[in-house]
PDB file of C-alpha atoms in Angstrom:
ATOM      1  CA  UNK A   1     118.829  85.636  81.961  1.00  0.00           C
ATOM      2  CA  UNK A   2     116.715  86.625  78.912  1.00  0.00           C
ATOM      3  CA  UNK A   3     119.195  84.866  76.403  1.00  0.00           C
ATOM      4  CA  UNK A   4     119.222  81.730  78.744  1.00  0.00           C
ATOM      5  CA  UNK A   5     115.314  81.556  78.732  1.00  0.00           C
ATOM      6  CA  UNK A   6     115.260  82.036  75.045  1.00  0.00           C
ATOM      7  CA  UNK A   7     117.837  79.403  74.429  1.00  0.00           C
ATOM      8  CA  UNK A   8     116.270  76.520  76.374  1.00  0.00           C
ATOM      9  CA  UNK A   9     112.749  77.185  75.303  1.00  0.00           C
ATOM     10  CA  UNK A  10     113.785  77.471  71.583  1.00  0.00           C
ATOM     11  CA  UNK A  11     111.939  74.734  69.700  1.00  0.00           C
ATOM     12  CA  UNK A  12     114.343  74.660  66.808  1.00  0.00           C
ATOM     13  CA  UNK A  13     117.495  73.803  68.779  1.00  0.00           C
ATOM     14  CA  UNK A  14     118.697  70.533  69.747  1.00  0.00           C
ATOM     15  CA  UNK A  15     116.852  69.440  72.852  1.00  0.00           C
ATOM     16  CA  UNK A  16     119.853  68.354  74.783  1.00  0.00           C
ATOM     17  CA  UNK A  17     122.396  70.856  73.557  1.00  0.00           C
ATOM     18  CA  UNK A  18     120.116  73.677  74.323  1.00  0.00           C
ATOM     19  CA  UNK A  19     119.893  73.009  77.914  1.00  0.00           C
ATOM     20  CA  UNK A  20     123.706  72.813  78.361  1.00  0.00           C
ATOM     21  CA  UNK A  21     124.142  75.994  76.426  1.00  0.00           C
ATOM     22  CA  UNK A  22     121.474  77.737  78.635  1.00  0.00           C
ATOM     23  CA  UNK A  23     123.348  76.469  81.708  1.00  0.00           C
ATOM     24  CA  UNK A  24     126.717  77.956  80.390  1.00  0.00           C
ATOM     25  CA  UNK A  25     125.046  81.162  79.924  1.00  0.00           C
ATOM     26  CA  UNK A  26     123.650  81.310  83.354  1.00  0.00           C
ATOM     27  CA  UNK A  27     127.066  80.069  84.714  1.00  0.00           C
ATOM     28  CA  UNK A  28     129.011  83.187  83.025  1.00  0.00           C
ATOM     29  CA  UNK A  29     126.379  85.407  84.734  1.00  0.00           C
ATOM     30  CA  UNK A  30     126.370  83.927  88.281  1.00  0.00           C
ATOM     31  CA  UNK A  31     128.015  81.526  90.534  1.00  0.00           C
ATOM     32  CA  UNK A  32     125.982  78.195  90.224  1.00  0.00           C
ATOM     33  CA  UNK A  33     128.019  75.862  92.516  1.00  0.00           C
ATOM     34  CA  UNK A  34     125.832  74.977  95.457  1.00  0.00           C
ATOM     35  CA  UNK A  35     128.748  74.168  97.600  1.00  0.00           C
ATOM     36  CA  UNK A  36     130.230  77.749  97.167  1.00  0.00           C
ATOM     37  CA  UNK A  37     129.705  80.177  99.600  1.00  0.00           C
ATOM     38  CA  UNK A  38     129.136  82.698  96.814  1.00  0.00           C
ATOM     39  CA  UNK A  39     126.477  80.719  95.194  1.00  0.00           C
ATOM     40  CA  UNK A  40     123.926  82.952  93.553  1.00  0.00           C
ATOM     41  CA  UNK A  41     120.746  84.083  95.400  1.00  0.00           C
ATOM     42  CA  UNK A  42     119.169  85.494  92.428  1.00  0.00           C
ATOM     43  CA  UNK A  43     115.742  84.069  92.240  1.00  0.00           C
ATOM     44  CA  UNK A  44     115.501  84.308  88.402  1.00  0.00           C
ATOM     45  CA  UNK A  45     118.774  82.541  87.825  1.00  0.00           C
ATOM     46  CA  UNK A  46     117.987  79.989  90.406  1.00  0.00           C
ATOM     47  CA  UNK A  47     114.443  79.169  88.825  1.00  0.00           C
ATOM     48  CA  UNK A  48     115.921  78.964  85.436  1.00  0.00           C
ATOM     49  CA  UNK A  49     118.548  76.438  86.579  1.00  0.00           C
ATOM     50  CA  UNK A  50     115.930  74.413  88.378  1.00  0.00           C
ATOM     51  CA  UNK A  51     113.735  74.423  85.046  1.00  0.00           C
ATOM     52  CA  UNK A  52     116.584  73.347  83.036  1.00  0.00           C
ATOM     53  CA  UNK A  53     117.328  70.397  85.356  1.00  0.00           C
ATOM     54  CA  UNK A  54     113.709  69.445  85.391  1.00  0.00           C
ATOM     55  CA  UNK A  55     113.793  69.366  81.538  1.00  0.00           C
ATOM     56  CA  UNK A  56     116.932  67.164  81.681  1.00  0.00           C
ATOM     57  CA  UNK A  57     115.028  64.898  83.942  1.00  0.00           C
ATOM     58  CA  UNK A  58     112.238  64.766  81.395  1.00  0.00           C
ATOM     59  CA  UNK A  59     114.776  63.719  78.677  1.00  0.00           C
ATOM     60  CA  UNK A  60     116.664  61.258  80.584  1.00  0.00           C
ATOM     61  CA  UNK A  61     114.429  59.909  83.526  1.00  0.00           C
ATOM     62  CA  UNK A  62     117.482  60.249  85.791  1.00  0.00           C
ATOM     63  CA  UNK A  63     116.514  61.092  89.455  1.00  0.00           C
ATOM     64  CA  UNK A  64     119.568  62.993  89.954  1.00  0.00           C
ATOM     65  CA  UNK A  65     118.346  65.701  87.643  1.00  0.00           C
ATOM     66  CA  UNK A  66     115.194  65.946  89.796  1.00  0.00           C
ATOM     67  CA  UNK A  67     117.225  66.449  92.773  1.00  0.00           C
ATOM     68  CA  UNK A  68     119.476  69.165  91.438  1.00  0.00           C
ATOM     69  CA  UNK A  69     116.295  70.883  90.244  1.00  0.00           C
ATOM     70  CA  UNK A  70     114.882  70.666  93.538  1.00  0.00           C
ATOM     71  CA  UNK A  71     118.035  72.185  95.054  1.00  0.00           C
ATOM     72  CA  UNK A  72     118.067  75.158  92.856  1.00  0.00           C
ATOM     73  CA  UNK A  73     114.203  75.804  93.277  1.00  0.00           C
ATOM     74  CA  UNK A  74     114.447  75.474  97.059  1.00  0.00           C
ATOM     75  CA  UNK A  75     117.384  77.944  97.252  1.00  0.00           C
ATOM     76  CA  UNK A  76     115.231  80.272  95.259  1.00  0.00           C
ATOM     77  CA  UNK A  77     112.188  79.811  97.561  1.00  0.00           C
ATOM     78  CA  UNK A  78     114.356  80.276 100.679  1.00  0.00           C
ATOM     79  CA  UNK A  79     115.202  83.733  99.458  1.00  0.00           C
ATOM     80  CA  UNK A  80     111.473  84.648 100.088  1.00  0.00           C
ATOM     81  CA  UNK A  81     107.983  84.021  98.641  1.00  0.00           C
ATOM     82  CA  UNK A  82     107.120  87.581  98.104  1.00  0.00           C
ATOM     83  CA  UNK A  83     110.052  88.631  96.293  1.00  0.00           C
ATOM     84  CA  UNK A  84     109.584  86.247  93.359  1.00  0.00           C
ATOM     85  CA  UNK A  85     105.861  85.886  93.850  1.00  0.00           C
ATOM     86  CA  UNK A  86     106.023  82.256  94.716  1.00  0.00           C
ATOM     87  CA  UNK A  87     107.613  81.148  91.320  1.00  0.00           C
ATOM     88  CA  UNK A  88     110.451  79.092  92.939  1.00  0.00           C
ATOM     89  CA  UNK A  89     108.342  77.895  95.631  1.00  0.00           C
ATOM     90  CA  UNK A  90     105.569  76.255  93.639  1.00  0.00           C
ATOM     91  CA  UNK A  91     108.109  74.709  91.430  1.00  0.00           C
ATOM     92  CA  UNK A  92     110.064  73.209  94.273  1.00  0.00           C
ATOM     93  CA  UNK A  93     106.710  71.840  95.563  1.00  0.00           C
ATOM     94  CA  UNK A  94     106.028  70.369  92.104  1.00  0.00           C
ATOM     95  CA  UNK A  95     109.310  68.674  91.936  1.00  0.00           C
ATOM     96  CA  UNK A  96     108.714  67.395  95.430  1.00  0.00           C
ATOM     97  CA  UNK A  97     105.613  65.790  94.149  1.00  0.00           C
ATOM     98  CA  UNK A  98     107.599  64.274  91.256  1.00  0.00           C
ATOM     99  CA  UNK A  99     110.119  62.695  93.503  1.00  0.00           C
ATOM    100  CA  UNK A 100     107.357  61.508  95.897  1.00  0.00           C
ATOM    101  CA  UNK A 101     105.710  59.726  92.948  1.00  0.00           C
ATOM    102  CA  UNK A 102     109.022  57.707  92.467  1.00  0.00           C
ATOM    103  CA  UNK A 103     109.418  56.807  96.186  1.00  0.00           C
ATOM    104  CA  UNK A 104     109.182  53.112  96.845  1.00  0.00           C
ATOM    105  CA  UNK A 105     108.302  53.473 100.657  1.00  0.00           C
ATOM    106  CA  UNK A 106     105.066  55.145 101.792  1.00  0.00           C
ATOM    107  CA  UNK A 107     106.963  56.974 104.634  1.00  0.00           C
ATOM    108  CA  UNK A 108     109.437  58.428 102.118  1.00  0.00           C
ATOM    109  CA  UNK A 109     106.703  59.632  99.872  1.00  0.00           C
ATOM    110  CA  UNK A 110     104.603  61.082 102.418  1.00  0.00           C
ATOM    111  CA  UNK A 111     107.593  63.175 103.721  1.00  0.00           C
ATOM    112  CA  UNK A 112     108.041  64.654 100.306  1.00  0.00           C
ATOM    113  CA  UNK A 113     104.332  65.540  99.945  1.00  0.00           C
ATOM    114  CA  UNK A 114     104.176  67.046 103.352  1.00  0.00           C
ATOM    115  CA  UNK A 115     106.994  69.234 102.411  1.00  0.00           C
ATOM    116  CA  UNK A 116     105.318  70.062  99.166  1.00  0.00           C
ATOM    117  CA  UNK A 117     102.013  71.032 100.943  1.00  0.00           C
ATOM    118  CA  UNK A 118     103.946  73.106 103.459  1.00  0.00           C
ATOM    119  CA  UNK A 119     105.671  75.173 100.737  1.00  0.00           C
ATOM    120  CA  UNK A 120     102.200  75.512  98.789  1.00  0.00           C
ATOM    121  CA  UNK A 121     100.589  76.672 102.205  1.00  0.00           C
ATOM    122  CA  UNK A 122     103.125  79.472 102.341  1.00  0.00           C
ATOM    123  CA  UNK A 123     102.850  80.602  98.737  1.00  0.00           C
ATOM    124  CA  UNK A 124      99.291  80.691  98.955  1.00  0.00           C
ATOM    125  CA  UNK A 125      98.904  82.623 102.101  1.00  0.00           C
ATOM    126  CA  UNK A 126     101.701  85.153 101.106  1.00  0.00           C
ATOM    127  CA  UNK A 127     100.291  85.754  97.533  1.00  0.00           C
ATOM    128  CA  UNK A 128      96.637  85.971  98.860  1.00  0.00           C
ATOM    129  CA  UNK A 129      97.676  88.715 101.304  1.00  0.00           C
ATOM    130  CA  UNK A 130      99.511  90.490  98.502  1.00  0.00           C
ATOM    131  CA  UNK A 131      96.653  90.324  96.332  1.00  0.00           C
ATOM    132  CA  UNK A 132      94.179  91.615  98.995  1.00  0.00           C
ATOM    133  CA  UNK A 133      96.081  95.008  99.431  1.00  0.00           C
ATOM    134  CA  UNK A 134      94.545  97.729  97.318  1.00  0.00           C
ATOM    135  CA  UNK A 135      98.004  99.018  96.302  1.00  0.00           C
ATOM    136  CA  UNK A 136      98.742  95.767  94.742  1.00  0.00           C
ATOM    137  CA  UNK A 137      95.686  95.726  92.362  1.00  0.00           C
ATOM    138  CA  UNK A 138      98.041  95.366  89.254  1.00  0.00           C
ATOM    139  CA  UNK A 139      98.983  91.868  90.574  1.00  0.00           C
ATOM    140  CA  UNK A 140      95.598  90.729  89.553  1.00  0.00           C
ATOM    141  CA  UNK A 141      96.556  91.520  86.037  1.00  0.00           C
ATOM    142  CA  UNK A 142      99.742  89.702  85.929  1.00  0.00           C
ATOM    143  CA  UNK A 143      99.525  86.088  84.454  1.00  0.00           C
ATOM    144  CA  UNK A 144     102.311  84.473  86.371  1.00  0.00           C
ATOM    145  CA  UNK A 145     101.117  85.864  89.772  1.00  0.00           C
ATOM    146  CA  UNK A 146      97.700  84.592  89.024  1.00  0.00           C
ATOM    147  CA  UNK A 147      98.469  81.155  87.674  1.00  0.00           C
ATOM    148  CA  UNK A 148     101.244  80.536  90.449  1.00  0.00           C
ATOM    149  CA  UNK A 149      98.622  81.417  93.213  1.00  0.00           C
ATOM    150  CA  UNK A 150      96.207  79.113  91.399  1.00  0.00           C
ATOM    151  CA  UNK A 151      98.773  76.336  91.215  1.00  0.00           C
ATOM    152  CA  UNK A 152      99.527  76.478  94.969  1.00  0.00           C
ATOM    153  CA  UNK A 153      95.761  75.959  95.737  1.00  0.00           C
ATOM    154  CA  UNK A 154      95.622  73.304  92.976  1.00  0.00           C
ATOM    155  CA  UNK A 155      98.399  71.353  94.516  1.00  0.00           C
ATOM    156  CA  UNK A 156      96.645  71.717  97.825  1.00  0.00           C
ATOM    157  CA  UNK A 157      93.481  70.138  96.315  1.00  0.00           C
ATOM    158  CA  UNK A 158      91.576  73.477  97.068  1.00  0.00           C
ATOM    159  CA  UNK A 159      90.110  73.440  93.511  1.00  0.00           C
ATOM    160  CA  UNK A 160      87.479  76.165  93.749  1.00  0.00           C
ATOM    161  CA  UNK A 161      90.116  78.624  95.089  1.00  0.00           C
ATOM    162  CA  UNK A 162      92.460  77.538  92.147  1.00  0.00           C
ATOM    163  CA  UNK A 163      89.575  78.005  89.650  1.00  0.00           C
ATOM    164  CA  UNK A 164      88.900  81.506  90.864  1.00  0.00           C
ATOM    165  CA  UNK A 165      92.440  82.716  90.114  1.00  0.00           C
ATOM    166  CA  UNK A 166      92.729  80.745  86.887  1.00  0.00           C
ATOM    167  CA  UNK A 167      89.551  82.547  85.500  1.00  0.00           C
ATOM    168  CA  UNK A 168      91.248  85.890  86.204  1.00  0.00           C
ATOM    169  CA  UNK A 169      94.228  84.628  84.184  1.00  0.00           C
ATOM    170  CA  UNK A 170      92.121  83.499  81.479  1.00  0.00           C
ATOM    171  CA  UNK A 171      90.605  86.898  81.060  1.00  0.00           C
ATOM    172  CA  UNK A 172      93.949  88.620  80.365  1.00  0.00           C
ATOM    173  CA  UNK A 173      94.581  89.687  76.849  1.00  0.00           C
ATOM    174  CA  UNK A 174      97.452  88.717  74.609  1.00  0.00           C
ATOM    175  CA  UNK A 175      99.083  86.295  76.676  1.00  0.00           C
ATOM    176  CA  UNK A 176     101.745  84.346  74.560  1.00  0.00           C
ATOM    177  CA  UNK A 177     100.898  80.771  73.719  1.00  0.00           C
ATOM    178  CA  UNK A 178     103.879  79.413  75.247  1.00  0.00           C
ATOM    179  CA  UNK A 179     102.715  80.769  78.781  1.00  0.00           C
ATOM    180  CA  UNK A 180      99.328  79.087  78.250  1.00  0.00           C
ATOM    181  CA  UNK A 181     101.117  75.784  77.314  1.00  0.00           C
ATOM    182  CA  UNK A 182     103.669  75.730  80.193  1.00  0.00           C
ATOM    183  CA  UNK A 183     100.842  76.436  82.633  1.00  0.00           C
ATOM    184  CA  UNK A 184      98.657  73.916  81.113  1.00  0.00           C
ATOM    185  CA  UNK A 185     101.306  71.053  81.112  1.00  0.00           C
ATOM    186  CA  UNK A 186     102.229  71.693  84.880  1.00  0.00           C
ATOM    187  CA  UNK A 187      98.526  71.751  86.025  1.00  0.00           C
ATOM    188  CA  UNK A 188      97.904  68.568  83.908  1.00  0.00           C
ATOM    189  CA  UNK A 189     100.836  66.808  85.341  1.00  0.00           C
ATOM    190  CA  UNK A 190      99.700  67.886  88.963  1.00  0.00           C
ATOM    191  CA  UNK A 191      96.405  66.444  88.073  1.00  0.00           C
ATOM    192  CA  UNK A 192      98.068  63.204  86.826  1.00  0.00           C
ATOM    193  CA  UNK A 193      99.804  62.813  90.150  1.00  0.00           C
ATOM    194  CA  UNK A 194      96.729  63.535  92.145  1.00  0.00           C
ATOM    195  CA  UNK A 195      94.553  61.075  90.280  1.00  0.00           C
ATOM    196  CA  UNK A 196      96.710  58.146  91.698  1.00  0.00           C
ATOM    197  CA  UNK A 197      95.111  59.210  94.914  1.00  0.00           C
ATOM    198  CA  UNK A 198      91.544  59.836  93.371  1.00  0.00           C
ATOM    199  CA  UNK A 199      91.552  63.573  92.301  1.00  0.00           C
ATOM    200  CA  UNK A 200      87.948  64.713  91.913  1.00  0.00           C
ATOM    201  CA  UNK A 201      86.228  65.178  88.545  1.00  0.00           C
ATOM    202  CA  UNK A 202      85.951  68.898  89.746  1.00  0.00           C
ATOM    203  CA  UNK A 203      89.649  69.396  89.098  1.00  0.00           C
ATOM    204  CA  UNK A 204      89.494  68.316  85.465  1.00  0.00           C
ATOM    205  CA  UNK A 205      86.369  70.358  84.755  1.00  0.00           C
ATOM    206  CA  UNK A 206      88.023  73.410  86.337  1.00  0.00           C
ATOM    207  CA  UNK A 207      91.119  72.896  83.934  1.00  0.00           C
ATOM    208  CA  UNK A 208      88.705  72.633  80.956  1.00  0.00           C
ATOM    209  CA  UNK A 209      87.073  75.831  81.835  1.00  0.00           C
ATOM    210  CA  UNK A 210      90.303  77.481  82.166  1.00  0.00           C
ATOM    211  CA  UNK A 211      91.743  76.508  78.970  1.00  0.00           C
ATOM    212  CA  UNK A 212      88.458  76.918  77.039  1.00  0.00           C
ATOM    213  CA  UNK A 213      89.104  76.223  73.194  1.00  0.00           C
ATOM    214  CA  UNK A 214      92.659  75.240  73.964  1.00  0.00           C
ATOM    215  CA  UNK A 215      91.331  72.222  76.285  1.00  0.00           C
ATOM    216  CA  UNK A 216      91.191  69.964  73.257  1.00  0.00           C
ATOM    217  CA  UNK A 217      94.890  69.056  73.868  1.00  0.00           C
ATOM    218  CA  UNK A 218      94.323  68.504  77.498  1.00  0.00           C
ATOM    219  CA  UNK A 219      93.429  64.707  77.229  1.00  0.00           C
ATOM    220  CA  UNK A 220      96.918  64.184  75.384  1.00  0.00           C
ATOM    221  CA  UNK A 221      98.486  65.597  78.559  1.00  0.00           C
ATOM    222  CA  UNK A 222      96.756  63.275  81.011  1.00  0.00           C
TER     223      UNK A 222
END
């Protein structure tokens, strides 16, 4: 899994080839055929495959890759929100939003959006409950836990609650730049999608505060 992650995120490898190489690495590790009864239930593997197909969609614009991405993320989400701290869940919701934005019919779009919101509600509720337990104090010092919970609230347009968790994340020391960049891109894309329906200025202000001196590149993402 680590080799796959390093492969598809490597900036110096061919953009298309590295995605296929990463899929091959994961295919040697687990069964990836969704039609197979032995298809993996490993959330890390499912999350990476979902991410790879999302990147393939970004490269090609082909909706089939978004649908594949959703299938793997959703399978990961179905294994339980608590066990991967909502990672596959918020990403399934994000892909649902992307698909909704491509829908021609308002009915189809709203169906995808309702599904996305339902997933985010479950992620937000589950992670908030985990964070509230004294025994889980360490979770408030884990970047991905904090930004995943924040993204769930952000996607629900509960911006003040999202900002609270983002500020906790921003105070963590020695976070790799790629993690900042990955988080910023996804939140900025969410804001893009929401702006079509009139996202408030509060959302942009909150993102700028979170990013601090990194916010200079935010406008280029919107």
